[in-house]
Every structure is written in structure tokens, then in C-alpha cells.
């Protein structure tokens, strides 16, 4: 069983930056793809970014050039550096793990989420 715990959310002004962290325990972290998703009020949860076991990354179009996902396998951590934040980035951000390592299918484990609020 894999446990994921996010941290780093908060309130920031538009144009500012935040760095989200996700600590993983259990499982074989190095073999998983790790992803970040978000859910805004009244909307469905959406994909933000993923980093495969190989280190390859993929982003949703709305965050390309602003967000960077990274991982530290030794520490079992995954990060989401968010720059040039916009009010539309306001959401609860979730960390997730995908056992197939590619990040293209279903995600198997989820954290509790961390709130990010961007004021205009």
C-alpha cells in the first residue's frame, strides 16, 4: 500500500510562485509514474503533470512553461514548481501514483490534496 502526503499549498497573488511537495511511503516508488491533478470548485478533477519512472514528463497545455514536475527517488518525493500563477490555477492539488510507470492509464494511489488559492 502506498501513502501519499501533499504539502506546500497556500494563498498567493497572481504572478507568484508556489512549490508543492508530495512524500510517498510504501510501494516501489522508483517504478511508479507520479502525477499531479487538480480540482477547482464545481469542476471535475483534471490532469496537470506527470513524471514517468524514466524521468520523462508531460504537462497539460494550460501549465506548460509555467509548471515543472520533478522527483527525487532517493527521498521518495515528487514536486510541482508553479510559477506565474493565475487565478484559474486555484484548486485543490492532488498527488498520485501510477503503477505502470508510464502515467498514461489509471492512477492507483492518491493523496488527500492541498489547497492552492491564487488571488487577482
Short mmCIF file of C-alpha atoms in Angstrom, two decimals:
data_model
loop_
_atom_site.label_atom_id
_atom_site.label_comp_id
_atom_site.label_asym_id
_atom_site.label_seq_id
_atom_site.Cartn_x
_atom_site.Cartn_y
_atom_site.Cartn_z
CA UNK A 1 0.00 0.00 0.00
CA UNK A 2 1.27 3.44 -0.94
CA UNK A 3 0.58 6.54 1.11
CA UNK A 4 0.96 9.99 -0.39
CA UNK A 5 1.02 13.26 1.53
CA UNK A 6 1.00 16.66 -0.15
CA UNK A 7 2.24 19.91 1.31
CA UNK A 8 3.12 23.41 0.18
CA UNK A 9 -0.24 24.81 -0.80
CA UNK A 10 -1.40 28.24 0.26
CA UNK A 11 -2.57 31.67 -0.82
CA UNK A 12 -0.51 33.60 -3.37
CA UNK A 13 -1.05 36.62 -5.57
CA UNK A 14 -1.32 36.29 -9.31
CA UNK A 15 2.14 36.12 -10.85
CA UNK A 16 3.59 34.49 -7.77
CA UNK A 17 5.07 31.05 -7.20
CA UNK A 18 4.47 28.02 -5.04
CA UNK A 19 6.22 24.68 -4.74
CA UNK A 20 4.12 21.66 -3.90
CA UNK A 21 5.71 18.58 -2.38
CA UNK A 22 4.48 15.03 -2.13
CA UNK A 23 6.00 12.48 0.21
CA UNK A 24 5.47 8.82 -0.63
CA UNK A 25 5.76 5.83 1.64
CA UNK A 26 5.35 2.15 0.90
CA UNK A 27 5.47 0.54 -2.51
CA UNK A 28 8.25 0.72 -5.07
CA UNK A 29 8.37 4.45 -5.68
CA UNK A 30 11.12 4.32 -8.27
CA UNK A 31 8.98 2.23 -10.62
CA UNK A 32 5.90 4.46 -10.48
CA UNK A 33 4.87 7.34 -12.61
CA UNK A 34 3.91 10.22 -10.35
CA UNK A 35 1.30 12.76 -11.26
CA UNK A 36 -0.32 15.94 -10.11
CA UNK A 37 -4.01 16.57 -10.65
CA UNK A 38 -6.25 19.43 -9.54
CA UNK A 39 -9.90 20.05 -8.88
CA UNK A 40 -11.41 23.50 -8.88
CA UNK A 41 -14.76 24.24 -7.19
CA UNK A 42 -17.63 22.95 -9.29
CA UNK A 43 -15.33 21.27 -11.78
CA UNK A 44 -14.08 17.78 -12.39
CA UNK A 45 -10.60 16.75 -11.40
CA UNK A 46 -8.12 17.36 -14.21
CA UNK A 47 -4.63 16.20 -15.06
CA UNK A 48 -1.82 18.70 -14.53
CA UNK A 49 1.50 16.92 -14.97
CA UNK A 50 3.18 13.55 -14.78
CA UNK A 51 6.73 12.29 -14.47
CA UNK A 52 7.41 8.74 -15.57
CA UNK A 53 9.73 6.26 -13.87
CA UNK A 54 12.27 7.16 -16.58
CA UNK A 55 12.07 10.88 -15.78
CA UNK A 56 10.08 11.82 -18.84
CA UNK A 57 7.45 14.47 -18.24
CA UNK A 58 4.15 15.54 -19.70
CA UNK A 59 2.01 18.59 -18.93
CA UNK A 60 -1.45 19.80 -19.70
CA UNK A 61 -1.32 22.68 -22.15
CA UNK A 62 -2.52 25.33 -19.71
CA UNK A 63 0.54 24.93 -17.45
CA UNK A 64 3.30 24.33 -20.00
CA UNK A 65 6.13 26.78 -19.50
CA UNK A 66 4.89 27.73 -16.02
CA UNK A 67 4.90 24.47 -14.01
CA UNK A 68 7.71 21.97 -13.59
CA UNK A 69 7.33 18.49 -12.15
CA UNK A 70 10.34 16.70 -10.67
CA UNK A 71 11.12 13.74 -8.47
CA UNK A 72 13.76 12.60 -6.01
CA UNK A 73 13.73 8.83 -5.92
CA UNK A 74 16.13 8.58 -3.00
CA UNK A 75 13.80 10.67 -0.85
CA UNK A 76 10.59 9.30 -2.38
CA UNK A 77 9.45 12.81 -3.14
CA UNK A 78 7.76 14.46 -6.07
CA UNK A 79 7.50 18.21 -6.55
CA UNK A 80 5.48 20.66 -8.58
CA UNK A 81 7.09 24.06 -9.03
CA UNK A 82 4.40 26.52 -10.06
CA UNK A 83 5.42 29.91 -11.44
CA UNK A 84 3.46 32.77 -12.96
CA UNK A 85 0.36 31.59 -11.16
CA UNK A 86 -3.04 32.69 -12.39
CA UNK A 87 -6.39 32.86 -10.59
CA UNK A 88 -7.57 29.99 -12.78
CA UNK A 89 -4.91 27.78 -11.17
CA UNK A 90 -6.91 27.92 -7.93
CA UNK A 91 -7.82 24.36 -6.97
CA UNK A 92 -7.12 21.50 -4.65
CA UNK A 93 -3.98 19.79 -5.94
CA UNK A 94 -3.60 16.04 -5.59
CA UNK A 95 -0.52 13.88 -5.82
CA UNK A 96 -0.98 10.44 -7.37
CA UNK A 97 0.97 7.32 -8.25
CA UNK A 98 0.60 5.15 -11.32
CA UNK A 99 1.91 1.60 -11.00
CA UNK A 100 2.54 1.01 -14.69
CA UNK A 101 5.25 3.66 -14.60
CA UNK A 102 4.10 5.40 -17.76
CA UNK A 103 1.45 7.67 -16.37
CA UNK A 104 -0.90 7.10 -19.25
CA UNK A 105 -3.51 4.92 -17.60
CA UNK A 106 -5.35 4.86 -14.34
CA UNK A 107 -3.66 6.26 -11.27
CA UNK A 108 -3.76 3.85 -8.37
CA UNK A 109 -2.97 5.88 -5.27
CA UNK A 110 -3.98 9.38 -4.21
CA UNK A 111 -3.10 11.87 -1.53
CA UNK A 112 -5.56 13.98 0.41
CA UNK A 113 -4.85 17.14 -1.52
CA UNK A 114 -3.52 20.61 -0.76
CA UNK A 115 -5.35 23.86 -1.46
CA UNK A 116 -3.83 26.42 -3.79
CA UNK A 117 -5.54 29.79 -3.99
CA UNK A 118 -4.38 32.49 -6.39
CA UNK A 119 -5.77 35.95 -5.83
CA UNK A 120 -6.11 38.50 -8.60
#
